[in-house]
């Protein structure tokens, strides 16, 4: 067992049960904001979308209250175990991503499930960032109307939300804008799957909100998910939509059946921030420290329904294999069985203090991770490529 794995095992067995006293809307906004800004603070908050970070209520069939999920179960991810089978070691190497334009803040924010497409942002960090799409390592700058990218899929479709609250999709070399449903003032786009299904949340007057599903091929068409008050934050490759119902995490199968996800025992709510395959990750409120609520990362297995509190300061992504990406200044990957691997630094980078490296996106096989390094008062985008 490595030093990291020993630390993980100790933390997993000592994770406290969170206290339920917390401002639900504010805490979820804070968790979402931390995920979007990461450690670099590259993308500044968009004023018109500030309230969209909160996860709203989601309903199906007009039910007055969301059905209670099956008995919630919280488990600690198992510690690393010895295996009798020979497993080839994984080796990783960090490489710079080319910068087609100048700017002191250049960060790779996301990667598609295959690891081929990488999306990022280059600018000064003051709402002037341009979206960059790297395809097999080659960079292309998206049209100026594309701002604040949220995700990229295995076809190279990129989705995001402009500062005016209008959603967009870059598909087949063209930038097109998503329809905002009537009665709502803005949308916040979150995710896109391999088929081009796009999900996000629309917001209107009096804090009304509604989950929305668009198509990359037909961005003017949309379908509302659930009843008014719904929210969607992720979509898997099979079309399952993940979001929330009230203060509970929730998902809808491709057929539209709604299923409440368990929350850790003693926790009043949890928010889902990302999903891949049968796995999802998000945040739940923990203890109060100095008047602030400590947010704890959570991982769900969408097939078994098991929910696990993760004893790390920040989780920025999950792979289809279930490995989570821990961003603590020296990125760490932790598998469902508790085994872990620390990503190496880039040769030639002199800075070694905490926060030098930030990791933002992970491929389905956990062999590609993207992020940035901070050195000489500037951020540079990089990618870790791993192999067995």
Tab-separated table of C-alpha atoms in Angstrom:
chain	number	residue	atom	x	y	z
A	1	UNK	CA	0.000	0.000	0.000
A	2	UNK	CA	1.395	3.376	-1.012
A	3	UNK	CA	1.630	6.403	1.268
A	4	UNK	CA	-1.318	7.998	-0.572
A	5	UNK	CA	-3.402	4.849	-0.147
A	6	UNK	CA	-2.608	4.674	3.570
A	7	UNK	CA	-3.689	8.301	3.929
A	8	UNK	CA	-6.883	7.605	1.988
A	9	UNK	CA	-7.713	4.566	4.106
A	10	UNK	CA	-7.223	6.549	7.307
A	11	UNK	CA	-9.397	9.395	6.073
A	12	UNK	CA	-12.136	7.079	4.869
A	13	UNK	CA	-12.439	5.461	8.271
A	14	UNK	CA	-12.474	8.797	10.093
A	15	UNK	CA	-14.846	10.787	7.891
A	16	UNK	CA	-17.338	12.522	10.214
A	17	UNK	CA	-21.082	12.445	9.718
A	18	UNK	CA	-21.968	15.938	8.463
A	19	UNK	CA	-24.263	18.220	10.407
A	20	UNK	CA	-27.498	19.035	8.607
A	21	UNK	CA	-27.711	22.746	9.494
A	22	UNK	CA	-26.904	24.630	6.313
A	23	UNK	CA	-28.237	27.127	3.789
A	24	UNK	CA	-29.203	24.766	0.973
A	25	UNK	CA	-29.249	27.166	-1.970
A	26	UNK	CA	-26.086	29.013	-0.981
A	27	UNK	CA	-24.086	25.863	-0.336
A	28	UNK	CA	-25.036	24.313	-3.669
A	29	UNK	CA	-24.126	27.527	-5.469
A	30	UNK	CA	-20.780	27.570	-3.691
A	31	UNK	CA	-20.120	23.952	-4.648
A	32	UNK	CA	-21.010	24.605	-8.277
A	33	UNK	CA	-18.938	27.771	-8.330
A	34	UNK	CA	-15.926	25.913	-6.987
A	35	UNK	CA	-16.271	23.278	-9.672
A	36	UNK	CA	-16.593	25.836	-12.474
A	37	UNK	CA	-13.754	28.074	-11.327
A	38	UNK	CA	-11.556	25.217	-10.087
A	39	UNK	CA	-8.475	26.542	-8.342
A	40	UNK	CA	-7.397	28.872	-11.119
A	41	UNK	CA	-10.346	31.241	-11.106
A	42	UNK	CA	-10.093	31.436	-14.884
A	43	UNK	CA	-13.758	31.966	-15.598
A	44	UNK	CA	-15.211	34.848	-13.609
A	45	UNK	CA	-18.801	34.631	-12.400
A	46	UNK	CA	-21.326	35.671	-15.027
A	47	UNK	CA	-23.622	38.170	-13.347
A	48	UNK	CA	-26.764	37.250	-15.215
A	49	UNK	CA	-26.225	33.591	-14.328
A	50	UNK	CA	-25.234	33.980	-10.702
A	51	UNK	CA	-28.484	32.506	-9.456
A	52	UNK	CA	-28.417	29.636	-11.921
A	53	UNK	CA	-25.805	27.776	-9.910
A	54	UNK	CA	-28.434	26.651	-7.437
A	55	UNK	CA	-29.959	23.275	-8.060
A	56	UNK	CA	-33.711	23.521	-8.130
A	57	UNK	CA	-36.575	21.150	-7.471
A	58	UNK	CA	-37.287	18.508	-10.083
A	59	UNK	CA	-40.529	16.613	-10.458
A	60	UNK	CA	-42.125	13.978	-12.641
A	61	UNK	CA	-45.787	13.282	-13.147
A	62	UNK	CA	-46.850	16.379	-11.243
A	63	UNK	CA	-46.140	14.874	-7.854
A	64	UNK	CA	-46.476	17.426	-5.037
A	65	UNK	CA	-43.422	16.102	-3.201
A	66	UNK	CA	-40.530	14.003	-4.425
A	67	UNK	CA	-40.718	10.342	-3.470
A	68	UNK	CA	-38.271	9.311	-0.788
A	69	UNK	CA	-35.408	7.217	-2.111
A	70	UNK	CA	-34.747	3.728	-0.896
A	71	UNK	CA	-33.071	3.590	2.486
A	72	UNK	CA	-29.970	5.740	1.991
A	73	UNK	CA	-26.731	3.945	2.486
A	74	UNK	CA	-23.405	5.634	2.940
A	75	UNK	CA	-20.279	3.583	2.672
A	76	UNK	CA	-16.607	4.286	2.755
A	77	UNK	CA	-14.839	3.414	-0.449
A	78	UNK	CA	-12.875	0.245	0.278
A	79	UNK	CA	-9.223	0.498	1.050
A	80	UNK	CA	-6.678	-0.850	-1.349
A	81	UNK	CA	-6.342	-4.611	-1.361
A	82	UNK	CA	-3.542	-6.775	-2.568
A	83	UNK	CA	-4.144	-8.621	-5.814
A	84	UNK	CA	-2.632	-11.932	-6.798
A	85	UNK	CA	-2.923	-11.061	-10.497
A	86	UNK	CA	-0.086	-9.147	-12.085
A	87	UNK	CA	-1.356	-5.692	-13.050
A	88	UNK	CA	0.800	-3.684	-15.452
A	89	UNK	CA	1.872	-0.421	-13.831
A	90	UNK	CA	0.396	2.820	-15.117
A	91	UNK	CA	2.867	5.487	-16.186
A	92	UNK	CA	1.823	9.062	-16.916
A	93	UNK	CA	3.514	12.038	-18.504
A	94	UNK	CA	2.512	15.701	-18.498
A	95	UNK	CA	2.805	17.633	-21.767
A	96	UNK	CA	2.095	21.232	-22.716
A	97	UNK	CA	-0.883	22.027	-24.911
A	98	UNK	CA	-0.141	24.566	-27.656
A	99	UNK	CA	-1.509	28.096	-27.176
A	100	UNK	CA	-2.811	29.536	-30.456
A	101	UNK	CA	-3.378	32.967	-28.877
A	102	UNK	CA	-1.700	34.885	-26.085
A	103	UNK	CA	-2.955	35.330	-22.544
A	104	UNK	CA	-1.625	34.837	-19.014
A	105	UNK	CA	-4.535	32.592	-18.043
A	106	UNK	CA	-4.655	29.495	-20.244
A	107	UNK	CA	-6.374	26.415	-18.840
A	108	UNK	CA	-7.657	23.106	-20.195
A	109	UNK	CA	-11.089	22.712	-18.583
A	110	UNK	CA	-12.518	19.493	-19.991
A	111	UNK	CA	-11.879	16.410	-22.080
A	112	UNK	CA	-14.227	14.103	-23.979
A	113	UNK	CA	-14.685	10.454	-22.887
A	114	UNK	CA	-12.138	9.187	-25.440
A	115	UNK	CA	-9.419	11.690	-24.539
A	116	UNK	CA	-9.154	12.972	-28.106
A	117	UNK	CA	-10.874	16.344	-27.714
A	118	UNK	CA	-9.866	18.874	-25.078
A	119	UNK	CA	-11.580	22.208	-24.449
A	120	UNK	CA	-10.153	25.175	-22.594
A	121	UNK	CA	-10.013	28.916	-22.162
A	122	UNK	CA	-7.278	31.478	-22.864
A	123	UNK	CA	-7.406	35.107	-21.802
A	124	UNK	CA	-6.636	37.442	-18.919
A	125	UNK	CA	-9.175	35.944	-16.512
A	126	UNK	CA	-11.415	39.024	-16.821
A	127	UNK	CA	-14.325	37.847	-18.957
A	128	UNK	CA	-12.278	38.094	-22.144
A	129	UNK	CA	-11.322	34.457	-22.503
A	130	UNK	CA	-11.540	32.727	-25.881
A	131	UNK	CA	-12.546	29.084	-26.115
A	132	UNK	CA	-9.932	26.739	-27.564
A	133	UNK	CA	-10.594	23.216	-28.860
A	134	UNK	CA	-7.623	20.864	-29.082
A	135	UNK	CA	-8.118	17.901	-31.439
A	136	UNK	CA	-5.352	15.304	-31.272
A	137	UNK	CA	-3.191	18.043	-29.788
A	138	UNK	CA	-3.890	20.616	-32.514
A	139	UNK	CA	-5.492	23.855	-31.321
A	140	UNK	CA	-8.333	25.834	-32.896
A	141	UNK	CA	-9.956	28.979	-31.509
A	142	UNK	CA	-13.750	28.916	-31.518
A	143	UNK	CA	-15.785	31.912	-32.766
A	144	UNK	CA	-15.905	34.914	-30.437
A	145	UNK	CA	-19.568	34.265	-29.595
A	146	UNK	CA	-18.589	31.089	-27.740
A	147	UNK	CA	-17.825	31.874	-24.088
A	148	UNK	CA	-17.601	29.808	-20.898
A	149	UNK	CA	-17.446	26.274	-22.301
A	150	UNK	CA	-19.014	23.597	-20.118
A	151	UNK	CA	-18.215	20.315	-21.880
A	152	UNK	CA	-17.048	18.544	-25.038
A	153	UNK	CA	-18.188	15.166	-26.357
A	154	UNK	CA	-16.565	12.387	-28.385
A	155	UNK	CA	-17.637	14.033	-31.673
A	156	UNK	CA	-15.942	17.308	-30.789
A	157	UNK	CA	-19.195	19.131	-30.019
A	158	UNK	CA	-18.584	21.874	-27.475
A	159	UNK	CA	-21.352	23.440	-25.365
A	160	UNK	CA	-21.492	26.365	-22.994
A	161	UNK	CA	-23.242	29.554	-21.915
A	162	UNK	CA	-22.514	33.128	-22.950
A	163	UNK	CA	-22.381	36.029	-20.525
A	164	UNK	CA	-25.858	37.058	-21.627
A	165	UNK	CA	-27.334	33.769	-20.429
A	166	UNK	CA	-27.752	32.260	-23.900
A	167	UNK	CA	-26.640	28.664	-24.412
A	168	UNK	CA	-24.591	27.638	-27.416
A	169	UNK	CA	-23.231	24.599	-29.214
A	170	UNK	CA	-20.246	24.341	-31.561
A	171	UNK	CA	-21.120	21.489	-33.920
A	172	UNK	CA	-19.664	20.499	-37.288
A	173	UNK	CA	-17.531	23.637	-37.407
A	174	UNK	CA	-20.421	26.048	-36.774
A	175	UNK	CA	-21.521	27.980	-33.707
A	176	UNK	CA	-25.261	27.898	-33.062
A	177	UNK	CA	-27.339	29.182	-30.171
A	178	UNK	CA	-29.777	27.175	-28.093
A	179	UNK	CA	-33.375	28.254	-27.732
A	180	UNK	CA	-34.309	29.657	-24.340
A	181	UNK	CA	-37.728	28.214	-23.444
A	182	UNK	CA	-40.542	30.794	-23.392
A	183	UNK	CA	-41.160	32.223	-19.947
A	184	UNK	CA	-37.502	31.971	-18.932
A	185	UNK	CA	-34.837	34.649	-19.134
A	186	UNK	CA	-31.599	32.680	-19.336
A	187	UNK	CA	-30.129	29.189	-19.399
A	188	UNK	CA	-27.046	27.558	-17.932
A	189	UNK	CA	-25.735	24.681	-20.063
A	190	UNK	CA	-23.934	21.890	-18.221
A	191	UNK	CA	-23.212	18.813	-20.328
A	192	UNK	CA	-23.404	16.999	-23.674
A	193	UNK	CA	-23.183	13.279	-24.428
A	194	UNK	CA	-21.872	11.439	-27.479
A	195	UNK	CA	-25.197	11.589	-29.306
A	196	UNK	CA	-25.292	15.356	-28.987
A	197	UNK	CA	-27.928	15.455	-26.252
A	198	UNK	CA	-27.378	18.677	-24.300
A	199	UNK	CA	-28.708	19.393	-20.813
A	200	UNK	CA	-28.945	22.516	-18.731
A	201	UNK	CA	-31.237	24.612	-16.590
A	202	UNK	CA	-33.431	27.548	-17.598
A	203	UNK	CA	-34.293	30.301	-15.157
A	204	UNK	CA	-37.058	32.885	-15.087
A	205	UNK	CA	-38.725	35.335	-12.775
A	206	UNK	CA	-39.247	34.652	-9.070
A	207	UNK	CA	-36.432	32.115	-9.051
A	208	UNK	CA	-38.351	29.740	-11.326
A	209	UNK	CA	-36.262	27.087	-13.050
A	210	UNK	CA	-36.679	24.162	-15.392
A	211	UNK	CA	-34.389	21.408	-16.674
A	212	UNK	CA	-34.002	21.453	-20.449
A	213	UNK	CA	-32.797	18.954	-23.052
A	214	UNK	CA	-31.558	20.123	-26.468
A	215	UNK	CA	-29.948	18.455	-29.489
A	216	UNK	CA	-26.678	19.518	-31.117
A	217	UNK	CA	-28.187	18.875	-34.555
A	218	UNK	CA	-31.392	20.794	-33.797
A	219	UNK	CA	-30.488	23.497	-31.276
A	220	UNK	CA	-33.744	25.365	-31.828
A	221	UNK	CA	-35.701	22.421	-30.503
A	222	UNK	CA	-35.875	21.541	-26.839
A	223	UNK	CA	-37.720	19.362	-24.357
A	224	UNK	CA	-38.477	20.346	-20.789
A	225	UNK	CA	-37.506	17.754	-18.197
A	226	UNK	CA	-39.959	17.196	-15.342
A	227	UNK	CA	-42.168	19.970	-14.092
A	228	UNK	CA	-41.295	23.612	-13.386
A	229	UNK	CA	-38.683	23.741	-10.666
A	230	UNK	CA	-36.471	21.030	-12.150
A	231	UNK	CA	-32.722	21.173	-12.769
A	232	UNK	CA	-30.304	19.020	-14.784
A	233	UNK	CA	-26.538	19.038	-14.362
A	234	UNK	CA	-25.288	15.963	-16.230
A	235	UNK	CA	-26.195	13.424	-18.904
A	236	UNK	CA	-24.639	10.003	-19.506
A	237	UNK	CA	-23.952	8.313	-22.829
A	238	UNK	CA	-27.165	6.267	-22.623
A	239	UNK	CA	-29.257	9.407	-22.182
A	240	UNK	CA	-29.810	9.265	-18.422
A	241	UNK	CA	-30.249	12.794	-17.074
A	242	UNK	CA	-28.914	13.594	-13.615
A	243	UNK	CA	-29.937	16.566	-11.491
A	244	UNK	CA	-32.089	17.151	-8.448
A	245	UNK	CA	-35.634	17.029	-7.125
A	246	UNK	CA	-36.095	19.526	-4.368
A	247	UNK	CA	-32.974	19.181	-2.268
A	248	UNK	CA	-32.460	15.541	-3.240
A	249	UNK	CA	-30.135	14.314	-5.989
A	250	UNK	CA	-32.129	12.675	-8.755
A	251	UNK	CA	-31.796	10.980	-12.108
A	252	UNK	CA	-34.079	10.065	-14.986
A	253	UNK	CA	-33.581	6.968	-17.085
A	254	UNK	CA	-33.575	7.286	-20.901
A	255	UNK	CA	-37.229	6.212	-20.747
A	256	UNK	CA	-38.016	9.116	-18.415
A	257	UNK	CA	-38.454	7.214	-15.156
A	258	UNK	CA	-37.363	9.326	-12.198
A	259	UNK	CA	-35.267	7.791	-9.422
A	260	UNK	CA	-34.149	9.564	-6.249
A	261	UNK	CA	-30.523	9.033	-5.334
A	262	UNK	CA	-29.558	8.309	-1.753
A	263	UNK	CA	-27.906	10.964	0.368
A	264	UNK	CA	-25.375	10.194	3.096
A	265	UNK	CA	-26.951	9.494	6.469
A	266	UNK	CA	-27.457	12.650	8.512
A	267	UNK	CA	-27.121	14.913	5.476
A	268	UNK	CA	-30.177	16.942	4.420
A	269	UNK	CA	-29.276	17.195	0.740
A	270	UNK	CA	-26.594	16.675	-1.875
A	271	UNK	CA	-25.945	18.056	-5.355
A	272	UNK	CA	-24.784	16.156	-8.427
A	273	UNK	CA	-22.156	17.959	-10.495
A	274	UNK	CA	-20.943	15.377	-13.025
A	275	UNK	CA	-21.716	11.855	-14.252
A	276	UNK	CA	-19.995	9.301	-16.468
A	277	UNK	CA	-21.204	5.773	-17.126
A	278	UNK	CA	-22.672	4.359	-13.929
A	279	UNK	CA	-20.927	6.910	-11.711
A	280	UNK	CA	-21.770	10.411	-10.518
A	281	UNK	CA	-20.045	12.860	-8.190
A	282	UNK	CA	-21.184	15.936	-6.341
A	283	UNK	CA	-21.129	17.706	-3.006
A	284	UNK	CA	-22.837	17.470	0.392
A	285	UNK	CA	-22.643	19.777	3.422
A	286	UNK	CA	-20.302	18.866	6.241
A	287	UNK	CA	-19.292	20.547	9.471
A	288	UNK	CA	-19.280	24.265	10.077
A	289	UNK	CA	-15.832	25.748	10.405
A	290	UNK	CA	-15.528	29.387	11.387
A	291	UNK	CA	-19.082	30.123	10.275
A	292	UNK	CA	-18.618	28.482	6.871
A	293	UNK	CA	-19.945	25.111	5.792
A	294	UNK	CA	-17.344	22.579	4.726
A	295	UNK	CA	-18.545	20.887	1.540
A	296	UNK	CA	-17.714	17.194	1.212
A	297	UNK	CA	-17.345	15.377	-2.119
A	298	UNK	CA	-19.781	12.524	-2.754
A	299	UNK	CA	-19.709	9.649	-5.247
A	300	UNK	CA	-22.719	7.626	-6.377
A	301	UNK	CA	-22.916	4.314	-8.179
A	302	UNK	CA	-25.981	4.886	-10.350
A	303	UNK	CA	-26.489	1.146	-10.863
A	304	UNK	CA	-26.383	-0.008	-7.243
A	305	UNK	CA	-27.529	3.252	-5.670
A	306	UNK	CA	-24.670	3.231	-3.155
A	307	UNK	CA	-23.432	6.657	-2.079
A	308	UNK	CA	-19.974	7.297	-0.619
A	309	UNK	CA	-18.562	10.303	1.172
A	310	UNK	CA	-15.109	11.057	-0.181
A	311	UNK	CA	-12.618	12.539	2.316
A	312	UNK	CA	-10.927	14.964	-0.032
A	313	UNK	CA	-11.017	18.752	-0.306
A	314	UNK	CA	-12.159	18.764	-3.921
A	315	UNK	CA	-13.191	16.304	-6.640
A	316	UNK	CA	-13.238	17.807	-10.117
A	317	UNK	CA	-14.303	14.841	-12.220
A	318	UNK	CA	-15.201	11.170	-12.483
A	319	UNK	CA	-14.228	8.634	-15.132
A	320	UNK	CA	-16.477	5.991	-16.625
A	321	UNK	CA	-14.351	3.499	-14.699
A	322	UNK	CA	-15.369	5.158	-11.431
A	323	UNK	CA	-12.005	6.752	-10.724
A	324	UNK	CA	-12.344	10.219	-9.234
A	325	UNK	CA	-10.019	13.110	-9.928
A	326	UNK	CA	-8.845	14.800	-6.730
A	327	UNK	CA	-7.515	18.316	-7.260
A	328	UNK	CA	-5.318	19.267	-4.319
A	329	UNK	CA	-2.380	20.964	-6.025
A	330	UNK	CA	-0.814	17.632	-6.959
A	331	UNK	CA	-3.635	15.782	-8.806
A	332	UNK	CA	-4.546	12.327	-7.527
A	333	UNK	CA	-6.701	9.587	-9.097
A	334	UNK	CA	-8.615	7.303	-6.722
A	335	UNK	CA	-10.301	4.116	-7.969
A	336	UNK	CA	-13.504	2.600	-6.501
A	337	UNK	CA	-11.400	-0.012	-4.671
A	338	UNK	CA	-9.367	2.720	-2.960
A	339	UNK	CA	-6.160	2.314	-4.944
A	340	UNK	CA	-4.656	5.589	-6.087
A	341	UNK	CA	-2.020	7.095	-8.333
A	342	UNK	CA	-0.493	10.536	-8.158
A	343	UNK	CA	0.013	12.379	-11.447
A	344	UNK	CA	3.595	13.533	-12.052
A	345	UNK	CA	4.725	17.106	-12.496
A	346	UNK	CA	5.945	18.551	-15.779
A	347	UNK	CA	9.681	18.388	-16.351
A	348	UNK	CA	11.159	21.863	-16.146
A	349	UNK	CA	8.457	23.374	-13.933
A	350	UNK	CA	10.271	24.943	-11.016
A	351	UNK	CA	7.353	25.850	-8.765
A	352	UNK	CA	6.487	23.105	-6.294
A	353	UNK	CA	4.237	24.810	-3.757
A	354	UNK	CA	0.676	23.598	-3.176
A	355	UNK	CA	-1.640	24.736	-5.941
A	356	UNK	CA	0.994	24.663	-8.679
A	357	UNK	CA	-0.998	22.074	-10.632
A	358	UNK	CA	-4.753	21.958	-11.162
A	359	UNK	CA	-6.655	19.124	-12.838
A	360	UNK	CA	-10.079	19.753	-14.353
A	361	UNK	CA	-11.155	16.908	-16.651
A	362	UNK	CA	-10.733	13.155	-17.040
A	363	UNK	CA	-11.436	10.644	-19.830
A	364	UNK	CA	-13.599	7.563	-19.391
A	365	UNK	CA	-10.629	5.220	-19.001
A	366	UNK	CA	-8.863	7.647	-16.641
A	367	UNK	CA	-5.834	7.624	-18.936
A	368	UNK	CA	-6.159	11.258	-19.984
A	369	UNK	CA	-6.369	14.161	-17.532
A	370	UNK	CA	-6.322	17.855	-18.404
A	371	UNK	CA	-5.645	20.982	-16.404
A	372	UNK	CA	-3.074	23.698	-15.924
A	373	UNK	CA	0.110	24.625	-14.126
A	374	UNK	CA	0.792	27.949	-12.420
A	375	UNK	CA	4.306	29.262	-12.848
A	376	UNK	CA	5.845	32.721	-13.167
A	377	UNK	CA	2.484	34.380	-12.483
A	378	UNK	CA	0.784	32.695	-15.442
A	379	UNK	CA	-1.287	29.584	-16.110
A	380	UNK	CA	-0.343	27.172	-18.880
A	381	UNK	CA	-2.604	24.364	-20.190
A	382	UNK	CA	-1.357	20.803	-20.058
A	383	UNK	CA	-2.490	17.230	-20.508
A	384	UNK	CA	-1.446	14.069	-18.719
A	385	UNK	CA	-1.367	10.991	-20.964
A	386	UNK	CA	-1.120	7.639	-19.199
A	387	UNK	CA	-0.473	4.104	-20.432
A	388	UNK	CA	0.022	0.626	-19.093
